[in-house]
Amino acid sequence: MSRTRTARWVRQVRPLFTVYLPVLAYVLFALFPLYFMLVTSLKSNAELYDVNAVPFWISRGLTAEHYGLLSTDTPFWSWFANSLIVSVASTVVSVVLSVLAAYPLARLRFAGSASFGIAIFVTYLVPPSLLFLPLTNVVNWLGLSDTLWALIIVYPTFLVPFCTWLLLGYFRTVPKEIEECAMLDGCSRLQSMLFILLPAAVPGVICAALFAFTLSWNEFLYSLVFVSPAELKTMTVGVFSELIRGDIYYWGSLMAGATIGSLPIVVAYVFFLDYYVSGLTSGAIK
Amino acid sequence: MTKLSVTDPRSPRRRQFLRTAAGSAAGLAGILALRQAPAYAQSRELTFLTIASFVPDTDKELKRQLEEWGAKNNVKVRLDIIAHLQLQTKKAAEVQARSGHDLTALGPGLGDADLYFDHLADLKDLADEVAPKNGGWLSPNDYLVRGKWTLLPWWQPPFPMAIRTDLLEQIGEKNPDTWEDWLRIGKKGKAIGHPFGTALGHSADANTTMLSILWSYGGSYVAKDGETVTINSPETREAMEFVKRLYTEAMDPEVLAWDDASNNRCLNAGKCIAIHNPISAFESAKKDKILVPGTQKPIAEVIDHIITPRGPKDRKATTGFWCVGIWNFSKNIELAKDFLRFHFQPENQAKWVEAGHGFNMPFLNNLTNHAVYKSDPQYRHIPEVAKVTVPPSWPGPTTAASQQIWDLYIIPDMFAQYATGRMPLDQAIAWGEKEMRAIYNSKRRT
């Protein structure tokens, strides 16, 4: 009896040590930056400057002054809207193009298809710090400087290769036999892709879209170079431009901007987490 | 479904639509091919790229002046502001595309004049016009690069010593003047938990202070000819010995990782007894109403500024030389010059300096005596600091090589190698000399 009770107790307690505590440590580690941003954004400047104050919590009362400064002294909400417009638009464009690129690479056999796949991924590896100079010429030639269109056109240059590579792997995990059945029943290649493959590959598409959105949302260099007017800046550049003034850093407002800026990403991942995980792990095992 | 016949009354409308559509498409194609708006839609626009000022009201005043000038001249104007750390990237992109803003901030340092020599408009006429109205340029020969005025020196933040008067009193010190005085004060301060603070890593402040010390001990890194590297000298050895003592006896090791904001934070947090820095720390302490830790006393009330220290041989300082230029690929060179003419009028300069609380001191004699420097006792030494301020390449001229030595932090690295004990003295100097020679040799024009 007592042995049974002990065994039951062990069964109940074991997950605490093998699952929850290790996971808790990781969760705390992962959430710490978010927590620190939030706490810093709610502290008064006097407390932020106090070297004797404990940096991990607020001891002299909450303040919303840093959020107020963002809203009243900077066009923060315009930057937020610009980031949203650019990220959503470039994500849609990139995912559509990537589906169209990944499908033939995954399904069709043609000369050089394998090297095409590698070439697409290699283009993703070219760093933006090398590409921004020639791209400046392109954007200027198109007459798109200082418009959000510049970013919507340029972001797919690094989003499409990445999304194509991601979708390529995912499409290969969907059995081609179901498409072949559909084609036997009269589906065209395009119909087969749209109505058979894509519904089966929704997790992969959502995963690609999430990555594309995150990469666009966080992008800094192209946004800095191609857009100058204050009202057209994206959030990453706007916050940096207005709140770092030489040797004065507006830490509270910087953290307030970072906190608000992280919300859309947090929300997107919370809603689509299951798709994201299944999109990433598909193809990992067969 | 109704089928339209040729007699259908809607037919002419269709033909008209097709004609209009064809015309519009041709027009649009023309606009796209020329990448230029049609004549009736064109208006004059002047764009100005500058850095986010350390004192935000400066930007507001500059914008006001630009808009006032635009309204007077019927020119659409746009002032774009970016953080100073982003300026290099933006300039490189604009030069690459040969397109962008008409007017641009240049710097820090006069090196852009050499680096972008082929892309900047000649401003000699403007320089000659501006000087007499403002009592002349402070050191006009310093601003000529390859014998030309490719930029106008715009503003500098003079580098005094920012000190805590209450802590100075507590350790029984008064009227410090030499670097040795500051070493003594730093030692006493460190003993009571208030070390001296100056950056010794990769930051503009580290460049500025290490150069000041080097010159004060009689050293320099390049000769007047702008080619001969002179860093390997007994004076450099003396300066480096001093910095080693300053680092080990009067400062905390954290200074090796400081950026430009760290010393401000150290002073305003109540930790540092003194920092070598412009008035920005004091200004932000006032703005943010920061208190002396453990008291209700505003820390700004116990911060003072005194002249940059003297060494055994000299008293010299440098700082960020912020400049303004006009790209020669701008379509509005004359308009841009006209705005600069307006901005450099004495009354506009005066308003602009006042808005910046004197942080932005122009390189013009009359403006160094602006009333703002008498408005607050803490600013009394600022004009004197400006008088001993020289470009970072002193005594050599500013060149792309001198700018590269600044940008790569060779001077602070050399001092830090020895101060931290990573290299013996001779090895650290030999390392610095080798780096500098390589840079000067690579930039030598044949």
XYZ file of C-alpha atoms in Angstrom:
732
model
C 0.000 0.000 0.000
C 2.678 2.364 1.050
C 4.737 1.333 -1.963
C 1.779 2.131 -4.234
C 1.337 5.450 -2.549
C 5.025 6.229 -2.986
C 4.890 5.233 -6.633
C 1.880 7.487 -7.169
C 3.619 10.337 -5.390
C 6.703 9.842 -7.552
C 4.520 9.814 -10.669
C 2.937 13.069 -9.591
C 6.116 14.799 -8.554
C 8.427 13.590 -11.299
C 7.051 15.970 -13.999
C 7.773 18.864 -11.675
C 11.498 18.142 -11.833
C 11.732 16.675 -15.314
C 9.398 19.069 -17.135
C 8.092 22.081 -15.270
C 11.180 23.328 -13.441
C 13.521 22.997 -16.459
C 10.894 24.620 -18.682
C 10.263 27.316 -16.091
C 13.945 28.218 -16.084
C 13.897 28.523 -19.862
C 10.650 30.513 -19.866
C 12.060 32.960 -17.312
C 15.215 33.318 -19.400
C 13.210 33.887 -22.587
C 10.757 36.322 -21.024
C 13.336 38.326 -19.110
C 14.038 40.848 -21.922
C 10.325 41.554 -22.273
C 9.947 41.918 -18.522
C 12.978 44.202 -18.284
C 11.689 46.377 -21.153
C 8.321 46.738 -19.482
C 9.755 47.527 -16.060
C 12.221 50.068 -17.450
C 9.516 51.769 -19.495
C 7.428 52.325 -16.374
C 10.194 53.788 -14.173
C 10.828 57.482 -13.599
C 14.036 58.973 -14.997
C 15.239 59.651 -11.456
C 14.998 55.953 -10.636
C 16.572 54.919 -13.938
C 19.619 57.028 -13.124
C 19.938 55.797 -9.548
C 22.795 53.292 -9.399
C 21.621 52.115 -5.995
C 18.120 51.256 -7.215
C 17.399 47.599 -7.982
C 17.014 47.449 -11.771
C 14.617 44.490 -11.792
C 11.581 46.100 -10.247
C 10.012 49.489 -9.660
C 10.543 50.925 -6.216
C 9.528 54.573 -6.615
C 6.149 54.260 -8.271
C 4.940 53.700 -11.799
C 5.037 56.425 -14.397
C 3.520 56.621 -17.867
C 5.666 59.634 -18.817
C 7.779 57.663 -21.305
C 4.701 56.426 -23.148
C 3.368 59.990 -23.029
C 6.582 61.328 -24.567
C 6.338 58.787 -27.381
C 2.778 59.817 -28.169
C 3.118 63.569 -27.806
C 6.701 64.443 -28.779
C 7.256 61.951 -31.598
C 5.124 60.641 -34.481
C 5.351 57.188 -32.900
C 1.933 55.987 -34.017
C 2.686 56.975 -37.619
C 5.861 54.890 -37.397
C 3.843 52.035 -35.953
C 1.300 52.255 -38.791
C 4.093 52.456 -41.385
C 5.737 49.345 -39.964
C 2.425 47.549 -40.062
C 1.640 48.571 -43.655
C 5.095 47.673 -44.922
C 5.287 44.388 -43.029
C 1.835 43.172 -44.044
C 2.262 44.197 -47.682
C 5.740 42.743 -48.089
C 4.671 39.559 -46.297
C 1.719 39.051 -48.636
C 3.825 39.742 -51.727
C 6.644 37.501 -50.528
C 4.493 34.559 -49.509
C 2.618 34.601 -52.827
C 5.870 34.728 -54.796
C 7.438 32.078 -52.605
C 4.546 29.660 -53.066
C 4.861 30.121 -56.825
C 8.627 29.551 -56.638
C 8.613 26.675 -54.156
C 5.931 24.627 -55.900
C 7.798 23.911 -59.160
C 11.044 23.361 -57.256
C 9.340 20.823 -54.997
C 7.196 19.075 -57.573
C 8.550 19.453 -61.077
C 11.640 17.874 -62.526
C 13.518 20.163 -64.857
C 17.143 20.783 -65.649
C 18.855 22.637 -62.815
C 15.945 22.446 -60.379
C 18.228 21.313 -57.542
C 20.792 24.044 -58.135
C 17.970 26.589 -58.427
C 16.871 25.638 -54.922
C 20.377 26.098 -53.564
C 20.871 29.342 -55.481
C 17.689 30.788 -53.994
C 18.868 30.039 -50.490
C 22.362 31.370 -51.145
C 20.898 34.746 -52.163
C 19.378 34.912 -48.692
C 22.870 34.671 -47.235
C 24.134 37.850 -48.930
C 24.061 40.414 -46.124
C 21.966 43.581 -46.498
C 25.013 45.635 -45.505
C 26.482 44.695 -48.903
C 23.241 44.962 -50.834
C 22.002 48.337 -49.660
C 24.389 50.322 -51.859
C 23.408 48.749 -55.211
C 19.772 48.619 -54.107
C 19.922 52.367 -53.490
C 20.550 52.792 -57.211
C 17.628 50.521 -58.051
C 15.223 52.284 -55.705
C 16.347 55.637 -56.991
C 16.000 54.536 -60.611
C 12.456 53.389 -59.904
C 11.714 56.792 -58.385
C 10.590 55.196 -55.133
C 12.975 56.922 -52.716
C 11.284 58.283 -49.617
C 8.129 56.244 -50.118
C 6.880 53.159 -48.324
C 6.775 51.463 -51.725
C 10.556 51.358 -51.657
C 10.411 49.046 -48.642
C 7.503 46.993 -49.962
C 9.508 46.360 -53.139
C 12.869 45.797 -51.441
C 11.907 43.601 -48.493
C 10.893 40.657 -50.716
C 14.525 40.516 -51.909
C 15.416 38.847 -48.632
C 11.971 37.465 -47.726
C 11.299 35.516 -50.926
C 14.481 33.380 -50.783
C 13.897 32.519 -47.141
C 10.182 31.757 -47.535
C 10.820 29.763 -50.716
C 13.392 27.652 -48.946
C 11.041 27.098 -46.004
C 8.057 26.231 -48.222
C 10.152 24.016 -50.455
C 10.853 21.745 -47.501
C 7.226 21.800 -46.413
C 5.747 21.085 -49.868
C 8.008 18.037 -50.152
C 6.431 16.562 -47.020
C 2.962 16.593 -48.604
C 2.542 13.280 -50.497
C 2.456 13.983 -54.205
C 0.051 11.070 -54.669
C -2.889 13.174 -53.466
C -2.115 15.716 -56.144
C -1.774 12.972 -58.734
C -5.219 11.663 -57.759
C -6.655 15.131 -58.202
C -5.023 15.467 -61.591
C -6.427 12.083 -62.627
C -9.822 13.532 -61.720
C -9.199 16.448 -64.065
C -7.418 19.078 -62.004
C -4.914 21.252 -63.800
C -1.469 21.788 -62.284
C -2.511 25.229 -60.993
C -5.776 23.893 -59.560
C -3.906 21.055 -57.936
C -1.535 23.528 -56.276
C -4.302 25.888 -55.160
C -6.948 23.416 -54.054
C -5.004 20.332 -53.037
C -1.497 21.236 -51.968
C -2.025 24.619 -50.334
C -4.813 23.531 -47.939
C -2.572 20.679 -46.856
C 0.369 23.053 -46.470
C -1.361 25.760 -44.418
C 0.977 25.334 -41.416
C 4.006 25.813 -43.674
C 2.505 28.885 -45.340
C 1.618 30.414 -41.965
C 5.079 29.674 -40.663
C 6.620 31.384 -43.702
C 4.258 34.336 -43.286
C 5.157 34.668 -39.604
C 8.849 34.659 -40.382
C 8.379 37.154 -43.203
C 6.336 39.438 -40.973
C 8.889 39.252 -38.150
C 11.834 39.923 -40.452
C 10.048 42.896 -42.056
C 8.919 44.263 -38.713
C 12.462 44.189 -37.328
C 14.251 45.394 -40.464
C 16.432 48.450 -39.923
C 19.047 49.127 -42.600
C 16.897 49.385 -45.742
C 14.339 51.400 -43.856
C 17.037 53.816 -42.732
C 18.541 54.211 -46.180
C 15.456 54.357 -48.397
C 13.067 56.460 -46.316
C 13.989 59.810 -44.773
C 10.861 61.879 -43.980
C 9.926 61.595 -40.304
C 6.299 60.739 -40.997
C 7.260 57.837 -43.267
C 9.829 56.157 -41.047
C 9.186 52.699 -39.717
C 9.239 52.114 -35.997
C 12.728 50.625 -35.778
C 14.331 53.657 -37.404
C 11.998 56.275 -35.959
C 12.529 55.271 -32.352
C 16.291 55.114 -32.841
C 16.410 58.487 -34.623
C 14.375 60.467 -32.159
C 15.316 58.876 -28.858
C 19.084 58.574 -29.172
C 20.413 62.079 -29.229
C 24.181 61.952 -29.234
C 25.250 60.984 -25.760
C 21.743 61.215 -24.349
C 19.676 58.038 -24.519
C 15.997 58.315 -23.625
C 16.047 54.881 -22.012
C 12.506 54.952 -20.661
C 10.966 55.952 -23.966
C 13.228 53.597 -25.920
C 11.961 50.749 -23.772
C 8.373 51.971 -24.104
C 8.801 51.938 -27.901
C 10.345 48.470 -27.757
C 7.523 47.181 -25.562
C 4.790 48.470 -27.868
C 6.802 47.344 -30.881
C 6.998 43.792 -29.627
C 3.232 43.467 -29.159
C 2.207 42.690 -32.776
C 4.842 39.966 -32.948
C 3.726 38.520 -29.619
C 0.084 38.568 -30.714
C 0.884 36.980 -34.088
C 2.853 34.163 -32.494
C 0.250 33.547 -29.794
C -2.489 33.109 -32.415
C -0.495 30.979 -34.807
C 1.866 29.130 -32.473
C 0.558 25.656 -33.334
C 0.893 26.260 -37.073
C 4.318 27.747 -36.529
C 5.613 24.736 -34.605
C 4.155 22.232 -37.032
C 5.442 24.274 -40.005
C 8.940 24.315 -38.619
C 9.142 20.692 -37.563
C 7.529 19.070 -40.570
C 10.105 17.198 -42.569
C 12.331 16.892 -39.539
C 11.430 13.208 -39.332
C 9.934 10.873 -41.896
C -26.894 39.858 -72.050
C -27.112 43.069 -74.090
C -24.762 43.255 -76.992
C -23.584 46.726 -77.897
C -23.772 47.610 -81.565
C -21.702 50.216 -83.393
C -24.747 52.442 -83.325
C -25.055 52.137 -79.602
C -25.025 55.600 -78.031
C -22.391 54.343 -75.639
C -19.914 53.675 -78.468
C -18.447 57.187 -78.676
C -17.909 57.027 -74.967
C -16.004 53.805 -75.430
C -13.821 55.334 -78.142
C -13.322 58.362 -75.969
C -12.371 56.090 -73.087
C -9.888 54.242 -75.260
C -8.355 57.501 -76.482
C -8.106 58.848 -72.944
C -6.688 55.586 -71.682
C -4.110 55.476 -74.489
C -3.153 59.095 -73.837
C -2.878 58.510 -70.108
C -0.813 55.371 -70.619
C 1.543 57.225 -72.970
C 1.825 60.095 -70.468
C 2.444 57.720 -67.603
C 5.021 55.846 -69.654
C 6.746 59.156 -70.384
C 6.751 60.112 -66.726
C 8.095 56.694 -65.771
C 10.733 56.796 -68.502
C 11.889 60.263 -67.463
C 11.288 59.518 -63.791
C 10.202 63.128 -63.421
C 6.865 64.744 -62.649
C 5.223 66.696 -65.516
C 6.134 70.378 -65.642
C 2.873 71.650 -64.158
C 3.324 69.364 -61.121
C 6.915 70.366 -60.449
C 7.700 72.666 -57.559
C 10.946 73.716 -55.992
C 11.841 71.632 -52.973
C 14.876 71.841 -50.713
C 15.730 68.872 -48.528
C 18.137 68.903 -45.607
C 19.464 65.848 -43.784
C 20.794 66.438 -40.303
C 21.453 64.569 -37.086
C 19.190 64.530 -34.036
C 20.609 67.296 -31.937
C 21.824 66.531 -28.452
C 19.511 69.320 -27.260
C 16.166 68.767 -29.069
C 15.168 72.459 -29.194
C 18.050 73.036 -31.629
C 16.256 70.933 -34.240
C 13.020 72.823 -33.666
C 14.761 76.151 -34.269
C 16.519 74.859 -37.375
C 13.192 73.624 -38.726
C 11.589 76.971 -37.959
C 14.333 78.790 -39.863
C 14.073 76.422 -42.806
C 10.319 76.899 -42.966
C 10.617 80.670 -42.639
C 13.121 80.743 -45.489
C 10.916 78.397 -47.542
C 7.855 80.575 -47.064
C 9.782 83.710 -48.075
C 11.152 82.103 -51.210
C 8.164 79.978 -52.137
C 10.176 76.791 -51.773
C 8.856 73.590 -50.281
C 11.260 72.487 -47.552
C 11.908 69.267 -45.686
C 14.194 68.675 -42.725
C 14.988 65.009 -42.141
C 16.558 64.033 -38.842
C 18.447 60.833 -38.078
C 20.575 59.673 -35.154
C 24.213 60.706 -35.573
C 25.289 57.044 -35.609
C 23.252 56.511 -38.796
C 24.716 59.397 -40.757
C 27.659 57.449 -42.257
C 25.347 54.864 -43.825
C 23.000 57.457 -45.195
C 25.798 59.538 -46.725
C 27.348 56.469 -48.361
C 23.997 55.510 -49.920
C 23.307 59.015 -51.226
C 26.745 59.324 -52.784
C 26.444 55.875 -54.339
C 23.121 56.757 -55.954
C 24.207 60.370 -56.552
C 20.796 61.317 -55.343
C 19.234 62.260 -52.062
C 19.141 65.374 -49.953
C 20.404 68.733 -51.178
C 21.985 69.783 -47.912
C 23.591 67.344 -45.540
C 25.197 67.364 -42.134
C 28.765 66.073 -42.310
C 30.950 64.705 -39.598
C 31.815 64.170 -36.868
C 35.141 65.609 -37.916
C 36.185 67.430 -41.030
C 37.200 64.171 -42.718
C 34.103 64.066 -44.921
C 35.550 67.024 -46.801
C 38.346 64.759 -48.037
C 36.364 61.537 -48.194
C 33.575 63.092 -50.291
C 35.759 65.717 -51.947
C 34.488 64.813 -55.438
C 30.846 64.914 -54.393
C 30.594 68.201 -52.528
C 29.867 71.628 -54.000
C 32.436 74.398 -53.574
C 31.281 76.761 -50.825
C 34.081 79.315 -50.933
C 31.764 82.182 -51.907
C 29.534 81.368 -48.976
C 32.422 80.968 -46.534
C 33.769 84.376 -47.587
C 30.344 85.931 -47.169
C 29.480 84.394 -43.790
C 32.763 85.153 -42.007
C 32.797 88.984 -41.895
C 29.201 89.145 -40.662
C 30.061 86.920 -37.684
C 33.496 88.187 -36.672
C 35.344 85.661 -38.839
C 35.876 81.913 -38.639
C 37.675 80.632 -35.542
C 40.507 78.877 -37.457
C 39.766 79.106 -41.178
C 42.920 77.255 -42.227
C 41.720 74.149 -40.386
C 38.557 73.977 -42.465
C 40.242 74.134 -45.864
C 40.668 70.624 -47.142
C 42.862 70.231 -50.240
C 42.696 74.015 -50.429
C 38.932 74.139 -50.933
C 35.848 74.968 -48.877
C 33.862 71.825 -49.591
C 31.951 72.209 -46.335
C 31.133 74.873 -43.785
C 32.052 74.061 -40.194
C 28.714 74.253 -38.425
C 28.893 73.556 -34.695
C 30.985 71.966 -31.994
C 30.157 70.840 -28.473
C 33.141 72.198 -26.476
C 34.696 69.615 -24.159
C 35.156 70.975 -20.639
C 35.516 68.960 -17.459
C 32.097 68.357 -15.851
C 32.513 68.082 -12.079
C 30.572 67.484 -8.874
C 31.300 70.516 -6.683
C 29.912 68.926 -3.499
C 32.210 65.896 -3.813
C 35.177 68.122 -4.584
C 34.502 70.021 -1.374
C 34.090 66.753 0.529
C 37.588 65.583 -0.439
C 39.086 69.006 0.268
C 40.016 69.962 -3.290
C 39.507 73.214 -5.119
C 40.405 74.813 -8.467
C 41.835 71.743 -10.224
C 43.623 72.721 -13.406
C 46.071 70.071 -14.601
C 45.668 66.431 -15.568
C 47.801 65.582 -12.520
C 45.261 67.446 -10.342
C 42.555 65.264 -11.841
C 44.510 62.108 -11.151
C 44.819 63.122 -7.502
C 41.130 64.015 -7.302
C 40.171 60.771 -9.023
C 42.184 58.758 -6.509
C 40.576 60.516 -3.562
C 37.164 60.214 -5.206
C 37.571 56.521 -5.931
C 38.475 55.953 -2.287
C 35.041 57.272 -1.240
C 33.163 55.465 -4.037
C 33.167 58.289 -6.592
C 35.789 57.536 -9.279
C 36.820 59.751 -12.160
C 35.241 58.710 -15.456
C 36.415 58.905 -19.023
C 35.720 56.341 -21.726
C 38.626 54.141 -22.794
C 36.915 52.058 -25.444
C 35.334 52.552 -28.847
C 33.536 55.854 -28.492
C 33.986 59.406 -29.672
C 34.519 60.526 -26.079
C 37.474 58.138 -25.732
C 39.055 59.550 -28.898
C 38.526 63.083 -27.660
C 39.951 62.650 -24.175
C 42.931 60.489 -25.164
C 43.910 63.004 -27.847
C 43.583 65.852 -25.326
C 45.936 64.036 -22.949
C 48.380 63.150 -25.742
C 48.640 66.790 -26.850
C 48.812 68.060 -23.268
C 51.940 65.963 -22.777
C 53.429 67.331 -25.995
C 52.692 64.332 -28.210
C 50.826 64.008 -31.493
C 50.191 61.225 -33.970
C 50.881 63.012 -37.237
C 53.179 65.882 -38.236
C 52.145 69.152 -39.841
C 52.810 67.698 -43.276
C 49.861 65.341 -42.756
C 51.942 62.315 -43.739
C 54.662 61.637 -41.170
C 53.424 59.499 -38.307
C 54.858 60.915 -35.059
C 53.220 58.734 -32.426
C 56.435 56.968 -31.392
C 57.877 59.658 -29.121
C 58.922 60.188 -25.482
C 55.905 62.502 -25.075
C 53.532 59.697 -26.085
C 55.217 57.425 -23.553
C 54.685 60.020 -20.836
C 51.027 60.461 -21.792
C 50.472 56.712 -21.798
C 52.101 56.309 -18.404
C 49.735 58.972 -17.105
C 46.650 57.238 -18.557
C 47.750 53.948 -17.020
C 47.871 55.610 -13.601
C 44.548 57.356 -14.244
C 42.938 54.049 -15.233
C 44.318 51.920 -12.415
C 44.230 54.439 -9.579
C 41.309 56.748 -10.313
C 38.800 54.905 -12.513
C 36.736 51.727 -12.575
C 37.427 49.064 -15.273
C 33.925 49.620 -16.671
C 35.289 52.614 -18.645
C 36.704 50.144 -21.170
C 33.153 49.274 -22.228
C 31.692 52.764 -22.116
C 29.835 54.301 -25.026
C 29.235 58.017 -25.422
C 26.268 57.954 -23.049
C 27.996 56.091 -20.219
C 29.913 58.999 -18.708
C 26.765 61.152 -18.674
C 24.995 58.366 -16.828
C 27.887 57.968 -14.385
C 27.819 61.658 -13.464
C 24.046 61.970 -13.318
C 23.693 58.747 -11.341
C 25.827 60.397 -8.671
C 28.685 57.955 -9.058
C 31.442 59.839 -10.879
C 33.184 62.777 -9.288
C 34.000 64.208 -12.719
C 33.824 63.390 -16.414
C 35.431 64.948 -19.479
C 32.355 65.818 -21.489
C 30.264 68.598 -23.073
C 27.351 70.175 -21.228
C 24.882 67.481 -22.302
C 25.059 65.622 -18.964
C 24.227 68.829 -17.103
C 21.425 69.662 -19.550
C 19.795 66.253 -19.192
C 20.166 66.364 -15.391
C 18.246 69.660 -15.433
C 15.604 68.384 -17.857
C 15.007 65.094 -16.045
C 15.155 66.696 -12.572
C 17.616 64.097 -11.339
C 18.463 64.182 -7.642
C 21.705 63.550 -5.784
C 21.255 59.963 -4.554
C 19.758 59.816 -1.080
C 18.817 63.522 -1.059
C 16.185 65.827 -2.475
C 18.834 68.078 -4.005
C 18.809 68.396 -7.824
C 22.133 67.081 -9.056
C 22.337 69.831 -11.693
C 22.866 72.313 -8.827
C 26.135 70.619 -7.859
C 27.478 70.108 -11.396
C 29.937 72.680 -12.705
C 32.050 72.930 -15.843
C 35.647 74.038 -15.835
C 38.218 74.386 -18.543
C 39.712 71.293 -20.093
C 42.874 70.330 -18.113
C 46.407 71.458 -18.855
C 49.329 69.048 -19.190
C 53.060 69.627 -18.720
C 53.391 71.038 -22.263
C 50.040 72.365 -23.436
C 46.308 72.712 -22.942
C 44.413 71.342 -25.925
C 41.084 69.704 -26.567
C 39.168 68.452 -29.537
C 35.561 67.538 -30.118
C 33.083 66.512 -32.798
C 33.420 69.018 -35.633
C 29.945 68.957 -37.144
C 29.761 70.495 -40.589
C 27.251 71.171 -43.327
C 27.714 70.675 -47.056
C 25.828 70.593 -50.343
C 26.079 67.550 -52.613
C 27.270 68.551 -56.060
C 24.661 66.211 -57.563
C 21.904 68.273 -55.954
C 19.572 69.976 -58.412
C 19.201 72.879 -55.995
C 22.734 74.003 -55.222
C 21.893 77.710 -55.432
C 18.769 77.299 -53.304
C 20.766 75.358 -50.739
C 23.411 78.071 -50.639
C 20.711 80.658 -50.201
C 19.314 78.825 -47.197
C 22.785 78.548 -45.641
C 23.245 82.293 -46.230
C 19.997 82.819 -44.307
C 20.885 80.374 -41.534
C 24.345 81.899 -41.026
C 22.950 85.414 -40.606
C 24.053 86.600 -37.140
C 20.525 86.864 -35.745
C 19.573 83.379 -36.923
C 22.786 81.881 -35.593
C 22.145 83.603 -32.265
C 18.619 82.161 -32.016
C 19.873 78.726 -32.951
C 22.660 78.768 -30.335
C 20.201 79.963 -27.726
C 17.800 77.130 -28.573
C 20.653 74.662 -28.042
C 21.577 76.277 -24.699
C 25.077 76.780 -26.122
C 25.733 73.096 -26.705
C 26.008 73.840 -30.432
C 28.784 76.424 -30.559
C 29.411 77.726 -34.104
C 32.975 78.058 -35.417
C 32.469 81.797 -35.661
C 34.234 84.266 -33.384
C 31.203 86.379 -32.447
C 29.124 83.360 -31.539
C 31.685 82.029 -29.065
C 30.763 85.063 -26.968
C 27.022 84.502 -27.220
C 25.009 85.714 -24.241
C 23.971 82.142 -23.453
C 27.489 81.445 -22.159
C 27.024 84.223 -19.604
C 23.467 83.227 -18.721
C 24.513 80.424 -16.452
C 27.622 80.380 -14.243
C 28.152 76.732 -15.198
C 28.912 77.828 -18.778
C 31.535 80.473 -17.926
C 34.507 78.403 -19.136
C 32.918 77.159 -22.365
C 34.248 79.983 -24.615
C 37.758 79.355 -23.232
C 37.465 75.665 -24.073
C 36.532 76.574 -27.642
C 39.718 78.646 -27.923
C 41.951 75.650 -27.141
C 39.971 73.270 -29.339
C 41.684 71.933 -32.451
C 40.674 69.356 -35.078
C 41.468 65.744 -34.140
C 44.297 65.548 -36.697
C 46.218 68.446 -35.070
C 48.912 69.498 -35.871
C 48.388 67.790 -39.246
C 45.623 68.682 -41.665
C 42.377 66.747 -41.801
C 42.543 63.989 -44.375
C 40.692 60.764 -45.106
C 43.533 58.993 -43.230
C 43.121 61.098 -40.084
C 39.383 60.472 -40.230
C 40.006 56.737 -40.486
C 42.272 56.810 -37.433
C 39.428 58.475 -35.557
C 36.797 56.087 -36.910
C 38.847 52.977 -36.051
C 39.639 54.193 -32.504
C 43.368 53.557 -32.924
C 44.336 56.136 -30.262
C 42.060 54.855 -27.448
C 42.951 51.261 -28.319
C 46.657 52.036 -28.080
C 46.218 53.715 -24.676
C 43.971 50.897 -23.419
C 46.396 48.144 -24.510
C 48.991 49.545 -22.139
C 46.687 50.801 -19.383
C 45.086 47.389 -18.962
C 48.416 45.560 -19.116
C 47.608 43.677 -22.300
C 50.769 45.022 -23.932
C 53.999 46.534 -22.642
C 54.448 50.231 -23.394
C 56.751 49.851 -26.405
C 54.638 47.131 -27.936
C 51.450 49.196 -27.607
C 53.086 52.192 -29.268
C 54.582 49.999 -31.993
C 51.133 48.549 -32.627
C 49.574 52.016 -32.883
C 52.371 53.254 -35.141
C 52.019 50.279 -37.475
C 48.242 50.780 -37.766
C 48.629 54.495 -38.440
C 51.392 54.069 -41.008
C 49.296 51.485 -42.857
C 46.345 53.899 -42.979
C 48.419 56.893 -44.098
C 50.226 54.814 -46.726
C 46.971 53.429 -48.098
C 45.470 56.907 -48.452
C 48.551 58.546 -49.940
C 47.738 60.302 -53.201
C 50.362 59.912 -55.911
